[in-house]
Short mmCIF file of C-alpha atoms in Angstrom, two decimals:
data_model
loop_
_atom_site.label_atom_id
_atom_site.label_comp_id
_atom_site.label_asym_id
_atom_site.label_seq_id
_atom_site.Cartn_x
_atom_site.Cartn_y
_atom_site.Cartn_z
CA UNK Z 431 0.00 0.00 0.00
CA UNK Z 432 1.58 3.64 -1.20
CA UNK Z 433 2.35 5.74 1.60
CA UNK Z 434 0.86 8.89 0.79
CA UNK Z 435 1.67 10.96 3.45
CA UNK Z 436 4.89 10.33 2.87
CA UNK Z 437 4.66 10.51 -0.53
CA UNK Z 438 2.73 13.92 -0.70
CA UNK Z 439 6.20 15.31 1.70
CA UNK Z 440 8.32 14.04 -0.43
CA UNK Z 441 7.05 15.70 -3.38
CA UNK Z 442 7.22 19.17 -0.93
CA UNK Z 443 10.78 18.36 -0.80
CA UNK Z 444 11.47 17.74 -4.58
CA UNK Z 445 9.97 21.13 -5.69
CA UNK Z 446 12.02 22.87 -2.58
CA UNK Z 447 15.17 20.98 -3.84
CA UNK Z 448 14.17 22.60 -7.28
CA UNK Z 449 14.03 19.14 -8.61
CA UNK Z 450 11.73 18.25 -11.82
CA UNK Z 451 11.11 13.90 -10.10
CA UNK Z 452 12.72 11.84 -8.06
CA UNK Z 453 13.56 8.41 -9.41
CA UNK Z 454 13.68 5.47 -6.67
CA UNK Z 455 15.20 2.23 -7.36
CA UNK Z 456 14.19 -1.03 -5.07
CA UNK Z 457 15.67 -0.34 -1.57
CA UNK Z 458 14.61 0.10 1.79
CA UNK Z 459 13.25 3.64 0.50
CA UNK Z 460 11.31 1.72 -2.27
CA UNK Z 461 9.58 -0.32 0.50
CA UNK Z 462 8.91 3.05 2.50
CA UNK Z 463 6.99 4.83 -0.21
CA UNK Z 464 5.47 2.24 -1.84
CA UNK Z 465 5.10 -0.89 0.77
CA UNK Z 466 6.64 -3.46 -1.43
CA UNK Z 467 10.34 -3.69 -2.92
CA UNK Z 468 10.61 -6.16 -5.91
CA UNK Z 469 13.99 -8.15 -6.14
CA UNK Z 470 16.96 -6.12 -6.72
CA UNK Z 471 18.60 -7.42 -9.88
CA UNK Z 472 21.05 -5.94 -12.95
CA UNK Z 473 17.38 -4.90 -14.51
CA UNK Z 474 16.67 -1.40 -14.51
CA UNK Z 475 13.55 -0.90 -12.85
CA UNK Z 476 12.46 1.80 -10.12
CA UNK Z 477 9.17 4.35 -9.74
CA UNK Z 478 9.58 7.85 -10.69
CA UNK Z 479 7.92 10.71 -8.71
CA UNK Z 480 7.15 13.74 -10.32
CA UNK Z 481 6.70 17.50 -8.77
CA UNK Z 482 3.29 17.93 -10.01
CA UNK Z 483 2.70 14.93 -8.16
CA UNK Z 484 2.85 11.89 -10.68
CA UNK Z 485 3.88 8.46 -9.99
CA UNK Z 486 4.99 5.92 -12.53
CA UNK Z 487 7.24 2.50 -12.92
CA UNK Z 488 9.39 1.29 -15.29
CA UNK Z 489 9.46 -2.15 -14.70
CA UNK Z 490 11.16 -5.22 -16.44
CA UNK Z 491 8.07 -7.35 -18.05
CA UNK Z 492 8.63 -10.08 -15.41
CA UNK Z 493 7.87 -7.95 -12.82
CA UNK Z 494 5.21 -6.48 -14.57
CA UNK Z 495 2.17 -8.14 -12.10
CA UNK Z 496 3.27 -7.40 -9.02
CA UNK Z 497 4.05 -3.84 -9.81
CA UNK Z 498 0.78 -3.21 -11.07
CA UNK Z 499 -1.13 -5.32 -7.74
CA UNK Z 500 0.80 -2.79 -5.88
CA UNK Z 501 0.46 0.69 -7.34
CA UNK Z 502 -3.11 -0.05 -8.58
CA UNK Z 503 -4.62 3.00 -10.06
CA UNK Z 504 -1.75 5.51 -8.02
CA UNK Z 505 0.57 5.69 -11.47
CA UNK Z 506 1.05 4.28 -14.84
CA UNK Z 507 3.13 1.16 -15.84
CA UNK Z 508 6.22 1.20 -18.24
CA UNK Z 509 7.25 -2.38 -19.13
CA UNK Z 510 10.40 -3.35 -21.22
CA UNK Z 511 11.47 -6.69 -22.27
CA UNK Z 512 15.17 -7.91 -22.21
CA UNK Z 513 15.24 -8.10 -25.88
CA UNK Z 514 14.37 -4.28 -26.30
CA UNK Z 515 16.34 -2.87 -23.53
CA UNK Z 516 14.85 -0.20 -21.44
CA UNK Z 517 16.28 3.02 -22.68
CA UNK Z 518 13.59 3.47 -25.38
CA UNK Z 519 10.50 3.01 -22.89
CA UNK Z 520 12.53 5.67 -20.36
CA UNK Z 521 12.67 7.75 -23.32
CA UNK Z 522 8.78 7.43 -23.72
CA UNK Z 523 7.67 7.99 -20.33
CA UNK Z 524 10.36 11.04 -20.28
CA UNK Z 525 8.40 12.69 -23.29
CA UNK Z 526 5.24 11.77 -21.64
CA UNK Z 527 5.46 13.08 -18.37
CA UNK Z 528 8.03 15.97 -19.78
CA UNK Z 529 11.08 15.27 -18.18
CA UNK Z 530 13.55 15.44 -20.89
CA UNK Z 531 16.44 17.79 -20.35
CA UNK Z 532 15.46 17.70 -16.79
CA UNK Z 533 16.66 17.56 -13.13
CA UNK Z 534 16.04 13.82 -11.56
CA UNK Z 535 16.90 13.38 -7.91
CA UNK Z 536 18.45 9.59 -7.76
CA UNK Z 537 18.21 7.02 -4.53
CA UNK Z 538 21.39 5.21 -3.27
CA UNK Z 539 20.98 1.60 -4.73
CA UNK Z 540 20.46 3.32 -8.59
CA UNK Z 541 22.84 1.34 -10.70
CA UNK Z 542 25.91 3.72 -11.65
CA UNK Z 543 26.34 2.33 -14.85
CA UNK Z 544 22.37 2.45 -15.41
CA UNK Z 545 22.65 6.13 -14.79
CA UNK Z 546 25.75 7.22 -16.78
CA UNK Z 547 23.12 5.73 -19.52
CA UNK Z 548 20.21 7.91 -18.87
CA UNK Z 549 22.50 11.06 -17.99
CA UNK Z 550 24.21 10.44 -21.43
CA UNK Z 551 21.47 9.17 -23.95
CA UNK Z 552 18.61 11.28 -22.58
CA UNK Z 553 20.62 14.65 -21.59
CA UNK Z 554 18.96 14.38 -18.20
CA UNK Z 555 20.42 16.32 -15.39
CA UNK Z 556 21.30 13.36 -12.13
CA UNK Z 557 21.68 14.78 -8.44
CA UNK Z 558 22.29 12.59 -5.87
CA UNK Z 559 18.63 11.72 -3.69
CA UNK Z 560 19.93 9.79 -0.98
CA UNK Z 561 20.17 12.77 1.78
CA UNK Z 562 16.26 14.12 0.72
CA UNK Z 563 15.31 10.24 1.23
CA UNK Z 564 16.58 9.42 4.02
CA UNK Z 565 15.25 13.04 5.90
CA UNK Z 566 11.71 11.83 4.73
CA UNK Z 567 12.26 9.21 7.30
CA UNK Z 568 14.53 10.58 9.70
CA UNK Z 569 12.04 11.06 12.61
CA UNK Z 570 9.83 7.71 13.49
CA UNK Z 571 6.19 7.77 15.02
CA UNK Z 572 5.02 6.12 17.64
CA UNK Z 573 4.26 2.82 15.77
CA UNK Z 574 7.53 2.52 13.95
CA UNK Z 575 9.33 3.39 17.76
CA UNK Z 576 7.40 0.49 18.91
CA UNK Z 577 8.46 -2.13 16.20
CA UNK Z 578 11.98 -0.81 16.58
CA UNK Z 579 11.19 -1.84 20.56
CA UNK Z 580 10.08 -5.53 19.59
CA UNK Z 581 12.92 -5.76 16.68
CA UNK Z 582 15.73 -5.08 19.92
CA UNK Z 583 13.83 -7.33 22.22
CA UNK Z 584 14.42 -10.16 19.06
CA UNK Z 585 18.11 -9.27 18.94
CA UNK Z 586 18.61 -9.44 23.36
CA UNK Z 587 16.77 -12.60 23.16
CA UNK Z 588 19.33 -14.05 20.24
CA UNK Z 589 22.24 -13.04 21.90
CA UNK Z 590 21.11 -14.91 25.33
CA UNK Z 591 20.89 -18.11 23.46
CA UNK Z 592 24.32 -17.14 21.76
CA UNK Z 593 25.82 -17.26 24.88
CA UNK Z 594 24.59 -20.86 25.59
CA UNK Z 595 25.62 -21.76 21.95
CA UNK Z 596 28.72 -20.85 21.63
CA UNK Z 597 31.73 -23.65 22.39
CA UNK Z 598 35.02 -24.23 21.69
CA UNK Z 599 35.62 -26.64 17.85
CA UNK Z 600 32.30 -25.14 16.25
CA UNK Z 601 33.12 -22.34 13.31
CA UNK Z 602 32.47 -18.83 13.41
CA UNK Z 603 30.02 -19.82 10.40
CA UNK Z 604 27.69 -22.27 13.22
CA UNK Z 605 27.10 -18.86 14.85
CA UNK Z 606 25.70 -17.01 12.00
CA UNK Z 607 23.56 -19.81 11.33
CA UNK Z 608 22.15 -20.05 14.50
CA UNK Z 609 21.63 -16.27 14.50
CA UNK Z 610 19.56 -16.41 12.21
CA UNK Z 611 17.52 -19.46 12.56
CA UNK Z 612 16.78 -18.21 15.87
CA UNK Z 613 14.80 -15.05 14.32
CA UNK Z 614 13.28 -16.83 11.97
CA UNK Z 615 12.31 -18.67 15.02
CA UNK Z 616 11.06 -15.78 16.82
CA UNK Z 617 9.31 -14.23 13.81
CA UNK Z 618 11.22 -11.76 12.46
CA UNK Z 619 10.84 -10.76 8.68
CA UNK Z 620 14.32 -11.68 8.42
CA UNK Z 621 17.87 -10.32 9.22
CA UNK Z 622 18.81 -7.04 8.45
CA UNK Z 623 22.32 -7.67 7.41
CA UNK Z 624 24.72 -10.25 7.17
CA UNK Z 625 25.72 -11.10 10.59
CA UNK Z 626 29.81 -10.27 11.84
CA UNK Z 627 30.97 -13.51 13.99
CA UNK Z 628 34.55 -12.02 14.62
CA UNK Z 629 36.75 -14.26 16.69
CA UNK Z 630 40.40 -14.62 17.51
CA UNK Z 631 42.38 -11.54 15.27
CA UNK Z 632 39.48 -11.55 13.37
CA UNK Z 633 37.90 -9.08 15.77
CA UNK Z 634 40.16 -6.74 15.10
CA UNK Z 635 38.81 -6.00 11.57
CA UNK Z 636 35.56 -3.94 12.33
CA UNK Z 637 33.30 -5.30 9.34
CA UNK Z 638 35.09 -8.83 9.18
CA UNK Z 639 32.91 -10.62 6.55
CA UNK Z 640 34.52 -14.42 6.80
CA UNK Z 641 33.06 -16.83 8.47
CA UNK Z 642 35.53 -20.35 8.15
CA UNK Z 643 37.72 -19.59 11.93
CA UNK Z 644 37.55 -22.29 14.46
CA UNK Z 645 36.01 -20.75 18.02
CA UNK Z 646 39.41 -21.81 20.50
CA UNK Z 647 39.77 -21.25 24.19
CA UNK Z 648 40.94 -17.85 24.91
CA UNK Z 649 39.21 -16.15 22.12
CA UNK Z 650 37.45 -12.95 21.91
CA UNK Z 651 34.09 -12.99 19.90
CA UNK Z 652 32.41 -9.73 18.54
CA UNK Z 653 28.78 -10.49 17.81
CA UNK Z 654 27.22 -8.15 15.39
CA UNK Z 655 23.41 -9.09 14.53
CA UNK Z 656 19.98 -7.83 13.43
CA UNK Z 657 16.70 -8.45 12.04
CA UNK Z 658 13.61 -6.76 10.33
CA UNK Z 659 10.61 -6.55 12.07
CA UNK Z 660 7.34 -5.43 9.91
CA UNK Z 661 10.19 -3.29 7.94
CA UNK Z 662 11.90 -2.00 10.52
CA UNK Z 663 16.00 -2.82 11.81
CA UNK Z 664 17.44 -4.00 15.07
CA UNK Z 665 21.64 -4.14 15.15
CA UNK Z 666 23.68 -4.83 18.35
CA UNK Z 667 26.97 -5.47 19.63
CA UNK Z 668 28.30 -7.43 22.82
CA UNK Z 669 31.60 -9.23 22.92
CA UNK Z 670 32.44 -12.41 24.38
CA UNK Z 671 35.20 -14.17 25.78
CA UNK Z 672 35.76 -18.02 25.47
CA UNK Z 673 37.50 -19.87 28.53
CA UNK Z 674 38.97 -17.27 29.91
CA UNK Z 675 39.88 -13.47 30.13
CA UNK Z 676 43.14 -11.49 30.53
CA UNK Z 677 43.92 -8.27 32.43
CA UNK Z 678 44.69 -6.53 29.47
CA UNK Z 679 41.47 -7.88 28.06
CA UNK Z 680 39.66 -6.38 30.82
CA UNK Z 681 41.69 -2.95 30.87
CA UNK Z 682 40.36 -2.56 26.93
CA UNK Z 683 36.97 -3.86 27.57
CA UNK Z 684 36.21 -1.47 30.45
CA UNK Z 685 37.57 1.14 28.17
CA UNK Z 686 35.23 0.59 25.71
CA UNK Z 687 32.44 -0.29 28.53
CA UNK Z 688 32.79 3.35 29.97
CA UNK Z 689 32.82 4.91 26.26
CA UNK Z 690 29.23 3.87 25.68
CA UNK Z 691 27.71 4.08 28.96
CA UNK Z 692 29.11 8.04 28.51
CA UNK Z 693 27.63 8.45 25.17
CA UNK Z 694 24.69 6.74 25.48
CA UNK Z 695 24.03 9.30 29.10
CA UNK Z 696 25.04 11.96 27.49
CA UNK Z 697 22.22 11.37 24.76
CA UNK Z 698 19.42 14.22 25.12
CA UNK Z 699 17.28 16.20 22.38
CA UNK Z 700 18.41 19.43 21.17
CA UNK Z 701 22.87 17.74 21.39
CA UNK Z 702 24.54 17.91 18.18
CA UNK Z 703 25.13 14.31 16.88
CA UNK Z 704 28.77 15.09 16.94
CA UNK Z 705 28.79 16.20 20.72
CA UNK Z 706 27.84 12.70 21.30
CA UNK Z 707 31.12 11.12 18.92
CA UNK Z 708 33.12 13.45 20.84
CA UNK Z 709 32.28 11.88 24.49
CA UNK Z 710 32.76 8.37 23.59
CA UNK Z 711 36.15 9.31 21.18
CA UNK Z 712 37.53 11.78 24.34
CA UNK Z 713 37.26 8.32 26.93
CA UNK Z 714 39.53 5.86 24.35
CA UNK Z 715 41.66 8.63 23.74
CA UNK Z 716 42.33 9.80 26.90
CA UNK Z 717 43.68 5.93 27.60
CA UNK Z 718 45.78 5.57 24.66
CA UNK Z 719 43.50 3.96 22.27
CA UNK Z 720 42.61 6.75 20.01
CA UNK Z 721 44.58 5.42 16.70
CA UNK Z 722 42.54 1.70 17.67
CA UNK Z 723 39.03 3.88 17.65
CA UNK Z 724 38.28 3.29 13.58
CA UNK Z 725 34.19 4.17 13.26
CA UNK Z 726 32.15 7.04 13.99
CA UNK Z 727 30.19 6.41 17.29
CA UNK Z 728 26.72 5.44 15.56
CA UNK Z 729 24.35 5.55 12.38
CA UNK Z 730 20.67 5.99 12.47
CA UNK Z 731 18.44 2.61 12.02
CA UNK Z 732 14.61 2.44 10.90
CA UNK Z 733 13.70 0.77 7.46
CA UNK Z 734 17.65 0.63 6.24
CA UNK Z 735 19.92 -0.52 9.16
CA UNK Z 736 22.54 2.60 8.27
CA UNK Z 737 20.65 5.71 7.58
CA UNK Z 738 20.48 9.46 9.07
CA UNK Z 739 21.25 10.72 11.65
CA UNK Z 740 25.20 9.35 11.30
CA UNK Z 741 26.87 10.12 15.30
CA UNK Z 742 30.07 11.31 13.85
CA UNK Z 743 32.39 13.88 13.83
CA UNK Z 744 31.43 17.24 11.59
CA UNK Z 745 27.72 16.27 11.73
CA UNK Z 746 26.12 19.58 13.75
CA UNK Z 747 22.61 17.96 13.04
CA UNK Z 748 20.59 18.38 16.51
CA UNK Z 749 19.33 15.11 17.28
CA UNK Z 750 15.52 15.54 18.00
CA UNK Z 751 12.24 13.10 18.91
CA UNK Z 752 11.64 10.68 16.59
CA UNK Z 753 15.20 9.70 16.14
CA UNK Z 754 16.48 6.45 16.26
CA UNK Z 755 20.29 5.30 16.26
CA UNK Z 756 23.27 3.26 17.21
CA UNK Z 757 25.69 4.21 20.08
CA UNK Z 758 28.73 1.95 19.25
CA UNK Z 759 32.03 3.27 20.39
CA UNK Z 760 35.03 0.22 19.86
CA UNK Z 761 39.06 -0.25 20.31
CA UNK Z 762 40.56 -2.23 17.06
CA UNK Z 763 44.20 -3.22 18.13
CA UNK Z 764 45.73 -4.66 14.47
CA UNK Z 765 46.62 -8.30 14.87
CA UNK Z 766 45.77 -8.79 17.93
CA UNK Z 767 41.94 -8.22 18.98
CA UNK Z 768 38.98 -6.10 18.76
CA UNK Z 769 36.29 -4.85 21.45
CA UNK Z 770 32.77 -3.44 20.13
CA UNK Z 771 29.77 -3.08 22.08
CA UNK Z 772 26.33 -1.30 20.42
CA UNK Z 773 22.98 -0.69 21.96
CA UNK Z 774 19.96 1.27 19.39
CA UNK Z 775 19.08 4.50 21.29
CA UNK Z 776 15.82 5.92 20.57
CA UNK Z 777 14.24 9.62 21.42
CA UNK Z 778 11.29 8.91 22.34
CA UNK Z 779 7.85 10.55 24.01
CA UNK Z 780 9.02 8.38 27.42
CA UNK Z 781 12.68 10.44 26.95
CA UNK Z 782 15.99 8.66 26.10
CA UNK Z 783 15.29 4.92 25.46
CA UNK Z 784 17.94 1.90 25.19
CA UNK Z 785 16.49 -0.22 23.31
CA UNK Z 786 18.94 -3.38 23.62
CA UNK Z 787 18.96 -4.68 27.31
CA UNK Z 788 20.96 -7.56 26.55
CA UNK Z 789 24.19 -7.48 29.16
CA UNK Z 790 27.01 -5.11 28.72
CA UNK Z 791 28.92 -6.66 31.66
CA UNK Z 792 32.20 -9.13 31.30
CA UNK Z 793 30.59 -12.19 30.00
CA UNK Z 794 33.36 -15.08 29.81
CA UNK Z 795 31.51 -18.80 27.97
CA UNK Z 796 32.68 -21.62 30.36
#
């Protein structure tokens, strides 16, 4: 089902942006505006929004049906077959809904080399849409705070289980598949990224994507996991320790312990987003650790798991009600280990809400 609302303030936006549409490919924003997001594939396909207020979809010919089921009688249907190519319907609907020569505002997941085709072939003017897109959605209501609540509730309850999971001999692999059996088992939509099992020296690498290390005694595990709940993202952090724990261990984890308990207390409406960077980054580098402190301190979460507002350095953005994000402050020591630990912080009517409650203290698997 279209979201009109959102749809009619987007369309506020284009004509303030003094843009002629706004093209939006499948994505997370896709499913926002229109309630469904086909398959992402090396098709072009995507729905157009004009500033006179005119929807319509190019759409590969196999993906014809469910387009139309789901925009009904909101916009017209463009369909193109793979032996045509779909330059010449663009070209059609362009002249139809008189957009050649024109400014189009683009999404994030638009196909570069789909683009430098349009912008080339049909002298259209591209500006980069992911900013306006992602302030359509930057505040949540009520409803979407409350599946963000039940989506971090899924994510505590994984990581419990985790904990009772996780042994010596099994791969770092077993653990992402038991991550995400266990929404599947608790009814999520699905997960909302791939999940980060980082064990050993893997956990030194912030966005370690392998997945083939034994779990041995002595090793530290970073556990990085979400899910989608009716659209909506969860995404948390704890780190484990297998067998046993050293004091240096425990020196860097209470580091990094005290760097989001400050940040995440310090969180309040009306601070800059970069205020709240600065406290975490101040505590690691006041101890040394400021070179091993890679990331900014958070990213925003709601129907994309990385989205406005980003809790970095340079961002002056006030953060305000309605905001949801990450507060995940780390120390990365090259070779050796890492240390992450990431609750979702929400701003909402009850005041500053954690959202993960899973424990932040020392947890060592025996």
């Amino acid at each position: 089902m279209l979201n009109k609302k959102y749809i009619d303030k987007l369309i506020g936006i284009i004509k303030d942006e003094k843009l002629d549409a706004m093209f939006i490919a499948p994505s997370e924003d896709l499913e926002f505006l229109m309630g469904f997001s086909p398959h992402m594939d090396e098709r072009f396909q995507g729905l157009f929004i004009t500033k006179d207020g005119q929807l319509f979809y190019i759409v590969p010919k196999l993906n014809r049906e469910e387009i139309l089921d789901t925009l009904g009688n909101n916009g017209k249907v463009f369909d193109w077959g793979d032996g045509e190519g779909f330059l010449g319907v663009l070209a059609k609907s362009f002249e139809e809904y008189n957009l050649l020569y024109k400014t189009i505002g683009v999404n994030g997941t638009a196909r570069a080399v789909n683009m430098l085709d349009i912008k080339t072939k049909l002298e259209v003017d591209l500006k980069n849409g992911k900013q306006i897109l992602e302030e359509l959605r930057i505040i949540k209501s009520g409803e979407e705070i409350e599946k963000l609540r039940v989506a971090a509730k899924m994510a505590d309850d994984v990581f419990e289980q985790l904990v009772e999971f996780i042994k010596p001999g099994i791969l770092e692999r077993d653990i992402k598949d038991k991550i995400g059996e266990l929404f599947m088992e608790m009814g999520a939509d699905g997960l909302s990224f791939e999940p980060i099992v980082a064990s050993g020296p893997n956990s030194s690498k912030p966005h370690y994507n392998k997945d083939s290390r034994v779990i041995e005694e002595k090793d530290i595990i970073i556990l990085d996991f979400g899910c989608k709940y009716k659209g909506l993202c969860s995404d948390m952090s704890r780190t484990v320790f297998v067998g046993d724990i050293s004091k240096e261990e425990k020196k860097i984890y209470d580091i990094v312990y005290r760097a989001n308990e400050a940040a995440e207390k310090y969180v309040k409406e009306g601070v800059a987003a970069e205020s709240v960077d600065k406290v975490a980054r101040n505590i690691i580098k006041e101890e040394g650790h400021g070179e091993h402190f890679l990331n900014r301190v958070g990213h925003g979460i709601g129907y994309s798991v990385h989205e406005a507002p980003y809790i970095k350095g340079g961002n002056e953005r006030k953060l305000q009600k309605g905001m949801a994000f990450s507060i995940e402050p780390g120390i990365y020591i090259p070779g050796k280990f890492g240390m992450r630990i990431e609750d979702i912080v929400v701003i909402s009517e009850k005041g500053v809400e954690i959202l993960n409650k899973a424990p932040k203290e020392i947890i060592v698997i025996k």
